[in-house]
Short mmCIF file of C-alpha atoms in Angstrom, two decimals:
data_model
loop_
_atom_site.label_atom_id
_atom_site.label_comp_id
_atom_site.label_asym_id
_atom_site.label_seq_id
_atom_site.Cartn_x
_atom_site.Cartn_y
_atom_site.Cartn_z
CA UNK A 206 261.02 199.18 103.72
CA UNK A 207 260.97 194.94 103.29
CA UNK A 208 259.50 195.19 106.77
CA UNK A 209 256.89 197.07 105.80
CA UNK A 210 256.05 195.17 102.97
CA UNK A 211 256.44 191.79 104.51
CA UNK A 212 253.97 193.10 106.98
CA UNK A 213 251.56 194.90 104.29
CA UNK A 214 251.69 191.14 102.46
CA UNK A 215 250.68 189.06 105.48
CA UNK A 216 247.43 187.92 105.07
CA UNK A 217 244.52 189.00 107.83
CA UNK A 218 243.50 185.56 108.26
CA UNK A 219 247.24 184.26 108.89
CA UNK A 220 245.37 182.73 112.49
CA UNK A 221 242.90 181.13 110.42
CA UNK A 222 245.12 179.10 108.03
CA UNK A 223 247.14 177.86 110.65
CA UNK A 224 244.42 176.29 112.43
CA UNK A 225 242.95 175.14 109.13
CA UNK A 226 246.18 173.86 108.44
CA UNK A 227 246.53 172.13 112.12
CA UNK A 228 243.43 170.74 112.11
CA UNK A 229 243.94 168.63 108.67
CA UNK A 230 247.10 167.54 110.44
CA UNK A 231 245.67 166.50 113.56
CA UNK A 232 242.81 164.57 111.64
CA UNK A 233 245.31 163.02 109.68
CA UNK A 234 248.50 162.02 112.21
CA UNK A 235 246.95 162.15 115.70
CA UNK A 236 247.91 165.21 117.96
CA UNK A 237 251.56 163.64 119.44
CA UNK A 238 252.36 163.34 115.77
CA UNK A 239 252.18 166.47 114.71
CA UNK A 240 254.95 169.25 115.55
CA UNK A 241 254.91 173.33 115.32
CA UNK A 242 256.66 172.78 112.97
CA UNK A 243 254.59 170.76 110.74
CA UNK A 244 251.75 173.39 111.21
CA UNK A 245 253.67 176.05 110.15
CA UNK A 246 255.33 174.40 107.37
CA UNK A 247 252.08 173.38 106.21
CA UNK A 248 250.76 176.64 106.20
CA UNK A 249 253.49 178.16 104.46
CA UNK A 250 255.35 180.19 107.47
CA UNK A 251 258.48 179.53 109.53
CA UNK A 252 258.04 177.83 112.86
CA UNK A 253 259.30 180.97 114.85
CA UNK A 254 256.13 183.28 112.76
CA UNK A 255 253.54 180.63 114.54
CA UNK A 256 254.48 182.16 117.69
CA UNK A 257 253.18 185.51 116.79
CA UNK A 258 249.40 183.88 116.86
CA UNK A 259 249.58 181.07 119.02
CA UNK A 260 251.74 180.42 122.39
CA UNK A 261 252.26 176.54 121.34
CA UNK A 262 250.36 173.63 119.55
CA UNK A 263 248.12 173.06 122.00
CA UNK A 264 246.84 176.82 121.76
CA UNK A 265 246.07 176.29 118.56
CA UNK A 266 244.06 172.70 119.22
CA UNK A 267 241.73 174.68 121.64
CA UNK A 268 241.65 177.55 119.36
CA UNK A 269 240.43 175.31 116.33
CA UNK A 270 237.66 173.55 118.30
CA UNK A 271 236.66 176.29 119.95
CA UNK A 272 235.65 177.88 116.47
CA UNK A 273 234.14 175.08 115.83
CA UNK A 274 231.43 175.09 118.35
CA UNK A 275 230.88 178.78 117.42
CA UNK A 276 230.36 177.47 113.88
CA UNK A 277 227.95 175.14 115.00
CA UNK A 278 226.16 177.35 117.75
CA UNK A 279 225.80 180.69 114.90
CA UNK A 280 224.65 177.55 112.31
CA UNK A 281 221.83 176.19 114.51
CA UNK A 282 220.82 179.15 116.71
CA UNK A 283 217.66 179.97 114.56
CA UNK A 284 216.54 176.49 113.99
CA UNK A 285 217.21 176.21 117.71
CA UNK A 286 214.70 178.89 119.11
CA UNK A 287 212.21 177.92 116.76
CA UNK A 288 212.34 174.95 118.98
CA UNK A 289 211.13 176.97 121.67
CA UNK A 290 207.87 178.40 120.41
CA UNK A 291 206.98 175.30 118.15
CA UNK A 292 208.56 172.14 119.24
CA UNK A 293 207.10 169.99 116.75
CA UNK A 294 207.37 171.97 113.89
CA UNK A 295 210.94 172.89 114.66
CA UNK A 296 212.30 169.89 115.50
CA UNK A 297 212.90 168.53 112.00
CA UNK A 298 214.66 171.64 110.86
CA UNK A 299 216.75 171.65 113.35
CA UNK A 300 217.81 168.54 113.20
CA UNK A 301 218.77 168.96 109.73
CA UNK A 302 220.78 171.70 110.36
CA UNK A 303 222.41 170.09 113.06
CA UNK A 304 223.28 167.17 110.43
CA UNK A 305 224.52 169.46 107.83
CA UNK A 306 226.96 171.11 110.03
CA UNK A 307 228.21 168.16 111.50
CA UNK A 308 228.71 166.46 107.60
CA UNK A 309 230.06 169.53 106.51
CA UNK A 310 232.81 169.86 109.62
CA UNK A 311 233.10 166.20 109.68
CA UNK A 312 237.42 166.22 110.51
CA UNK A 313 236.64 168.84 113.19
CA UNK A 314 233.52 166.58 114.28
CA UNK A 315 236.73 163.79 114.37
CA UNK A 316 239.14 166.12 116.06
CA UNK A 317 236.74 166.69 118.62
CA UNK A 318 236.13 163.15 119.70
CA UNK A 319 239.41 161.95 119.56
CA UNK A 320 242.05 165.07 120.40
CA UNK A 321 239.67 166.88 122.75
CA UNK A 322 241.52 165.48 125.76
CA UNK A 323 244.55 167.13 124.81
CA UNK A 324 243.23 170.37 125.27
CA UNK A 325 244.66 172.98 127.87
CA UNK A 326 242.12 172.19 130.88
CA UNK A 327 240.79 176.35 130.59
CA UNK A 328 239.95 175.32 126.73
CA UNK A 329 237.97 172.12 127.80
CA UNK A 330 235.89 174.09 130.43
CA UNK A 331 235.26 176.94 128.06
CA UNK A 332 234.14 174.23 125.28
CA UNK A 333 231.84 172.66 128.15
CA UNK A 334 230.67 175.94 128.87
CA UNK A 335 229.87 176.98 125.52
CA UNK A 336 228.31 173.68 124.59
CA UNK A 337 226.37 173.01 126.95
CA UNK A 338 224.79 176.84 126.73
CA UNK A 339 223.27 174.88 123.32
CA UNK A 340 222.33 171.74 124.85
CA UNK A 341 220.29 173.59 127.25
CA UNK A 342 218.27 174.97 124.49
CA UNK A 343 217.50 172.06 122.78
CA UNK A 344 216.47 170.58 126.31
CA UNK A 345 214.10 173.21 126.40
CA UNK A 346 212.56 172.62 123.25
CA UNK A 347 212.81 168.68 123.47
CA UNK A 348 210.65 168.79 126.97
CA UNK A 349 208.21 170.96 125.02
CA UNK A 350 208.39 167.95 122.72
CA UNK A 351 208.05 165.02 125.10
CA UNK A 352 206.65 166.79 128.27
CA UNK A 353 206.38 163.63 129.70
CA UNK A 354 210.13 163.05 130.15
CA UNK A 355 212.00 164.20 133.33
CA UNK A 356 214.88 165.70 133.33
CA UNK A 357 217.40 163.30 133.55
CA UNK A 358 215.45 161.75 130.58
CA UNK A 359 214.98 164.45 128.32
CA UNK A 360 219.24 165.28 128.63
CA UNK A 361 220.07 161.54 127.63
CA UNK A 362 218.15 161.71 124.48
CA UNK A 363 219.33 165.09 123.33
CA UNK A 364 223.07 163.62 124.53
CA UNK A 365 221.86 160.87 122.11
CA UNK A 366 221.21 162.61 119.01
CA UNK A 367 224.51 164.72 119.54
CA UNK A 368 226.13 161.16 119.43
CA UNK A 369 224.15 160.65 115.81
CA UNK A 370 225.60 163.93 114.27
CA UNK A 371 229.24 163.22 116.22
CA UNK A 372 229.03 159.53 114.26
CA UNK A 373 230.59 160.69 111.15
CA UNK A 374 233.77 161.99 112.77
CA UNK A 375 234.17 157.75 113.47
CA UNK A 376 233.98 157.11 109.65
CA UNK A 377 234.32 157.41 106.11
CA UNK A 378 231.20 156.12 104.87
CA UNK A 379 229.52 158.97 102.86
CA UNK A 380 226.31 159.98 100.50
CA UNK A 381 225.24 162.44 98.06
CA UNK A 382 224.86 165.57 100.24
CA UNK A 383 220.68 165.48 99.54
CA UNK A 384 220.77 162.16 100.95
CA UNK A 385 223.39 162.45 103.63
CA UNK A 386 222.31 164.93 106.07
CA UNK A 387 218.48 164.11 105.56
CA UNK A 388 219.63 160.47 106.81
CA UNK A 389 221.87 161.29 109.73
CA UNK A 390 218.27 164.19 110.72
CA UNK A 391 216.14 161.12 110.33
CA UNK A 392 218.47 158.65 112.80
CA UNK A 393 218.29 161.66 115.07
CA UNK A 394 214.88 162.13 115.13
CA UNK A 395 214.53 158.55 116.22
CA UNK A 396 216.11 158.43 118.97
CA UNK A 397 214.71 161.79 120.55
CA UNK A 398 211.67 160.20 119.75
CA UNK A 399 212.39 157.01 121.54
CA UNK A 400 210.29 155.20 123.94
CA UNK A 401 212.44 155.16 127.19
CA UNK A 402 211.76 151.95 130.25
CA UNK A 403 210.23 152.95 133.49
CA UNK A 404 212.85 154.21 136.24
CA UNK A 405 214.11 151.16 138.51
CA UNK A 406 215.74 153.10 141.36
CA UNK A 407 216.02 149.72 143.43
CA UNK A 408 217.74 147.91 140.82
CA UNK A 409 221.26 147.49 140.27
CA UNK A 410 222.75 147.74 136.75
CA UNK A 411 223.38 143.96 135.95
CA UNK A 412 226.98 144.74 134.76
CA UNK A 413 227.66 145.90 138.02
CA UNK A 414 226.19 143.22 140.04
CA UNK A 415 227.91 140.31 138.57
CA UNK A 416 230.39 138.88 141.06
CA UNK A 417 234.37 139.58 140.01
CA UNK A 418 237.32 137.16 141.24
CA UNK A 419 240.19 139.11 142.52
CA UNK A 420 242.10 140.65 139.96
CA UNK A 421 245.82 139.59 139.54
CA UNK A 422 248.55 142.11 139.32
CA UNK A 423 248.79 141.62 135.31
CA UNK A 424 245.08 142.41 135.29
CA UNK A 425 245.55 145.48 137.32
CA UNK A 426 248.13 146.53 135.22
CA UNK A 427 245.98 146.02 132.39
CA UNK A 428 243.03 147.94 133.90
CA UNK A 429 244.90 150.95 135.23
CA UNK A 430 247.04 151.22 131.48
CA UNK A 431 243.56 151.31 129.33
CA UNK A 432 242.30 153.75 131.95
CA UNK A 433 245.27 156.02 131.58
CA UNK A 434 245.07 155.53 127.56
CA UNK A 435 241.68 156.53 127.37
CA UNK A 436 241.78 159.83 130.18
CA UNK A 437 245.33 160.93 128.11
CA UNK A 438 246.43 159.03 124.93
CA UNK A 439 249.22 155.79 124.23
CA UNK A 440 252.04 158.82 123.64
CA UNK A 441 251.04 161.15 127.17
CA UNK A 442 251.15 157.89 129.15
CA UNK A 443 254.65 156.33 130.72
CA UNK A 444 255.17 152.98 132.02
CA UNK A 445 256.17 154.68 135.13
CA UNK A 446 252.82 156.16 135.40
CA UNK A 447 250.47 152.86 134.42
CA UNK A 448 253.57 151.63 137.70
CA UNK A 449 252.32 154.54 139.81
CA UNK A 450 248.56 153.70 139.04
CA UNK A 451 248.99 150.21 140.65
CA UNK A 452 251.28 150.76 143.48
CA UNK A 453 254.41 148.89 141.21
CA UNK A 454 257.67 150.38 140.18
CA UNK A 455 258.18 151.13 137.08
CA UNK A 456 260.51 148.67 135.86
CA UNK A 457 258.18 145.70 138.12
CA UNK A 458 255.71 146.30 135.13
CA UNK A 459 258.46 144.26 132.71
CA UNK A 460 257.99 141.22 134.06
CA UNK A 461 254.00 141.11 133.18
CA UNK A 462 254.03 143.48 129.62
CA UNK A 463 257.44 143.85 127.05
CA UNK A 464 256.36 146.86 126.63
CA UNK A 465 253.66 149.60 126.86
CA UNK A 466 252.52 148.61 123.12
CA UNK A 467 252.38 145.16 124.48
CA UNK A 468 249.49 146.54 126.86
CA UNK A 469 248.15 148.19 124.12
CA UNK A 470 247.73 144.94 122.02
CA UNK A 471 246.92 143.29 124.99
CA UNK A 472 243.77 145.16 125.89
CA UNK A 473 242.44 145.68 121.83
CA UNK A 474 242.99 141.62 121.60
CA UNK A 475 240.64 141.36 124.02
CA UNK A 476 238.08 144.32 123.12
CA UNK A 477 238.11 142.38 119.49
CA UNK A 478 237.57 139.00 121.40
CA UNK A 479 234.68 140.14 123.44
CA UNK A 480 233.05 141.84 120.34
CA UNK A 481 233.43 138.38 118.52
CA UNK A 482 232.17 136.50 121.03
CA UNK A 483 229.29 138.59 121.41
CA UNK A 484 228.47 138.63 117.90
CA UNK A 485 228.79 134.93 117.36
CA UNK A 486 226.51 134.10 120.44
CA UNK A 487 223.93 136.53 118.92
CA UNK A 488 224.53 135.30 115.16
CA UNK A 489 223.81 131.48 116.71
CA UNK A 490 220.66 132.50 118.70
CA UNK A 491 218.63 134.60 115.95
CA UNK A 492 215.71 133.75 113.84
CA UNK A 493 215.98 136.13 111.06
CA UNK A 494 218.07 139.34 110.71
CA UNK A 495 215.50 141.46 112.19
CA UNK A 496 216.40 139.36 115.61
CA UNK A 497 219.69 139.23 115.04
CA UNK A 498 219.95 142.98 114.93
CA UNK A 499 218.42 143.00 118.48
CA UNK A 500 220.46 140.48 119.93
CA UNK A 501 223.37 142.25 118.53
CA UNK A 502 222.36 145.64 120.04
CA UNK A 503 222.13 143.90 123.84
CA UNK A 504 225.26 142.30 122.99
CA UNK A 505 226.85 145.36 121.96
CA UNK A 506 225.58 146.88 125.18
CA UNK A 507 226.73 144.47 127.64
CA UNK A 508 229.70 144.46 126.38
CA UNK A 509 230.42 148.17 126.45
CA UNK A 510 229.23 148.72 129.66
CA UNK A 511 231.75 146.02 130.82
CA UNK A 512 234.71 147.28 128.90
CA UNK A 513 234.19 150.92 128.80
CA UNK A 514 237.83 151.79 129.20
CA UNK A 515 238.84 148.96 126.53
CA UNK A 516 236.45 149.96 124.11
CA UNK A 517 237.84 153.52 123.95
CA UNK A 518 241.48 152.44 123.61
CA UNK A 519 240.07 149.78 120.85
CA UNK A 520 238.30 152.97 119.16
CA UNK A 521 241.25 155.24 118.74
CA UNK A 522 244.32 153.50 119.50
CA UNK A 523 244.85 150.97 117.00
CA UNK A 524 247.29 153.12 114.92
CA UNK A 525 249.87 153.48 118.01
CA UNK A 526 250.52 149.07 117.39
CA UNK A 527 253.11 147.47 115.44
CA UNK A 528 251.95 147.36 111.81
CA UNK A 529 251.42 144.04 111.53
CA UNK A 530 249.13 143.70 114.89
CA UNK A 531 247.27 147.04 114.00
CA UNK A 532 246.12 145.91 110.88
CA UNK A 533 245.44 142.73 112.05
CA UNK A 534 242.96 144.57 114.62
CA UNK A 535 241.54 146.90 112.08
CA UNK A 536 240.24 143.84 110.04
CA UNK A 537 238.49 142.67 112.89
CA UNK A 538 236.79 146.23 113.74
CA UNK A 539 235.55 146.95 109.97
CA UNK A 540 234.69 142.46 110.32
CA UNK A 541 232.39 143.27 112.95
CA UNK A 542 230.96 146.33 111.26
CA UNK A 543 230.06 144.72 108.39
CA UNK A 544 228.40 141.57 109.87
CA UNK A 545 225.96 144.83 111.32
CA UNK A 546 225.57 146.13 107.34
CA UNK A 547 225.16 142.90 106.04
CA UNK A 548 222.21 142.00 108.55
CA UNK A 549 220.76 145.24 108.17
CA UNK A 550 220.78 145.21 104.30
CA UNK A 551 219.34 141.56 104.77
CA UNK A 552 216.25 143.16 106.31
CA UNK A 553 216.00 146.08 103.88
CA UNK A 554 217.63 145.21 100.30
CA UNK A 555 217.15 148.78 99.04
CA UNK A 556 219.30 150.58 101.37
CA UNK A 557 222.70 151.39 99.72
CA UNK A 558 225.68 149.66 101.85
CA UNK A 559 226.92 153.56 102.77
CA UNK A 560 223.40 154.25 103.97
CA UNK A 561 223.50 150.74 106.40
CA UNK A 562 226.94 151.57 107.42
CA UNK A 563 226.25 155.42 108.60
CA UNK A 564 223.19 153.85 110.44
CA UNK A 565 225.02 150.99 112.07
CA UNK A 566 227.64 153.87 113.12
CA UNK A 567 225.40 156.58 114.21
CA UNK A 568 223.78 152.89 116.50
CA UNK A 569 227.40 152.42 118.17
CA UNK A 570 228.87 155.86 119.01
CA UNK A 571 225.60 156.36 120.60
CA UNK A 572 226.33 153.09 122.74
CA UNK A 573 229.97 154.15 122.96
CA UNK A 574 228.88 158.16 124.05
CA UNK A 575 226.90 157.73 126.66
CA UNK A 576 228.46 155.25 129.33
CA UNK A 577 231.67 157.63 129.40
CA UNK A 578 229.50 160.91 130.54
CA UNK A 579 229.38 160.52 134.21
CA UNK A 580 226.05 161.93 134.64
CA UNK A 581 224.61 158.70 132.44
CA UNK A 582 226.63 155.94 133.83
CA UNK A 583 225.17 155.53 137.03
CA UNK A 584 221.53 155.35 135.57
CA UNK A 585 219.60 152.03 136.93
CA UNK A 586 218.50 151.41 133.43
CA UNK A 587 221.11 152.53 131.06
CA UNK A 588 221.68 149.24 129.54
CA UNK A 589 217.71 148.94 128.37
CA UNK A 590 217.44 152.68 127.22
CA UNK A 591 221.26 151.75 125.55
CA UNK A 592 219.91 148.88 123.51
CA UNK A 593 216.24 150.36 122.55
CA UNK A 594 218.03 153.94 121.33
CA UNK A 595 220.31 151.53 119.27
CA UNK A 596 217.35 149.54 117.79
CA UNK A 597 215.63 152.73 117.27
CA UNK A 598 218.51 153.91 115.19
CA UNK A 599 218.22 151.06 113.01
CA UNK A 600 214.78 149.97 112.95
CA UNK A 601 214.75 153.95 111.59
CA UNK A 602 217.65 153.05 109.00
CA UNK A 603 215.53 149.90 107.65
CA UNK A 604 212.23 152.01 106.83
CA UNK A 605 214.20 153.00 104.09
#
């Protein structure tokens, strides 16, 4: 009889609350951080009655995201075939839609960018799959758009404007709804609408071409550690493995790094150097905001596409530091940030410091997106098309 009851009282959407539940917690404490445990506890259950609906935590991880690109698939797919028949009128709706889904799952927008890679490998290729079914549709109604774009052209700008809408996972900054989501369409619509350079298939990426010294064995150490970071996280990373990376044993690694936080600090010391550098040089060099801006894009740029590794681990590592260094680092990111706001308000006094900040955002992920998707990297002129889809961003932001 208490069997039967307990059963008749257990809700029908018991699956659903736990990944609710999992998903706050992941937002909140990072994936490594988070136990069965937790989840369960969280959502009112015993650890042991988890089991019954998923096989461990990172079932439930793939389960929760891969809901969420159903959301956003069942949200869009209207405003996405309209596309199709009528690719000027449909682009603007569907761009808003695409903003107000991504504002309205903004922690699983977060979860995405910065837990994905701790999906089961099966989840990641299903979320691929399913993803890029949508992508292909909005390719088709973006070359009705711009027929004049190849291929190759046409996926980096709709790659772009995904990075726009993904922007708010890498944030706080927020607006009234009626002024949020039209803002984040509008940044979107720039940069599909963006003027792209001519193809330079003879020219090397300047990034790339630039001499390098030989690299000593802390440096390798250093290079093969923010790799690792990035591809798995600070906690799935050993020192033995950053050891294996290089061709060192394990313990070899002490006598270069105290630790495997002291690579950590290492490499987001320098991320936060280069970034300051960059901005000063650009700061020193300008004529007015409006130049300043521009120089700061190219900075920007350059120095992602010579740190890509570095400026992922700066991104979404910072909380795995010592206190102390961590918030140290933190000051510098939001520093840097707001030297972008403040220039951009400079040029346009009536935009609302949230409204410059979700533009100056929505202007980096796009620069941080795109050099980490190995079908962009290799293109001969990613780091103009980088800089002019950032400037379009803002030069967007400070129409007002």
């Amino acid at each position: 009889m208490t069997t039967e009851i307990s059963r008749a009282r257990r809700p029908r959407n018991r699956k659903a609350q736990l990944a609710e539940a999992a998903a706050e917690l992941f937002g909140r404490r990072g994936y490594h951080s988070v136990g069965v445990n937790d989840i369960a506890a969280a959502a009112g259950i015993t650890g042991p009655a988890l089991y019954r609906h998923f096989q461990n935590k990172q079932d439930v991880l793939g389960f929760v995201l891969l809901t969420g690109v159903d959301k956003l698939a069942e949200r869009v797919h209207d405003a996405v075939s309209a596309t199709e028949d009528a690719p000027e009128r449909g682009l603007r709706p569907l761009l808003l839609a695409a903003a107000e889904v991504s504002i309205e799952q903004r922690a699983l927008t977060a979860l995405w960018r910065w837990q994905g890679r701790h999906l089961h490998p099966g989840d990641q290729k299903e979320i691929r799959r399913r993803a890029g079914a949508l992508l292909g549709q909005w390719l088709t109604g973006l070359r009705g758009l711009r027929p004049e774009l190849d291929a190759g052209e046409a996926d980096l700008l709709c790659f772009a404007a995904l990075s726009v809408f993904g922007s708010v996972g890498d944030h706080h900054a927020t607006l009234p709804r009626d002024e949020f989501a039209p803002l984040l369409a509008r940044l979107g619509e720039a940069v599909v609408r963006a003027p792209l350079p001519p193809p330079e298939p003879s020219a090397a990426p300047a990034w790339r071409a630039r001499p390098q010294a030989q690299p000593t064995r802390r440096e390798e150490l250093l290079s093969a550690a923010t790799r690792l970071f990035r591809e798995r996280g600070f906690h799935a990373v050993s020192m033995e493995d950053i050891g294996a990376a290089t061709g060192i044993a394990g313990p070899s690694i002490y006598r270069h790094f105290a630790s495997k936080s002291d690579i950590l600090l290492a490499a987001s010391r320098r991320m936060a150097d280069r970034l300051t550098l960059g901005l000063e040089d650009s700061l020193a060099a300008a004529s007015d905001p409006e130049d300043a801006l521009r120089r700061l894009a190219r900075s920007y740029v350059d120095t992602v596409l010579r740190s890509d590794d570095l400026i992922a681990v700066y991104a979404s590592e910072l909380a795995n530091l010592p206190e102390r260094d961590g918030k140290e680092l933190r000051r510098l990111q939001r520093g840097y940030v707001a030297e972008w706001v403040r220039l951009l308000r400079e040029l346009t006094p009536a935009l609302s410091e949230p409204a410059a900040r979700i533009a100056v955002q929505a202007a980096l992920t796009v620069v941080n997106d795109i050099p980490r998707t190995r079908r962009f990297s290799a293109r001969p002129t990613l780091s103009t098309e980088l800089t002019g889809l950032a400037v379009a961003v803002i030069r967007e932001a400070a129409r007002g």
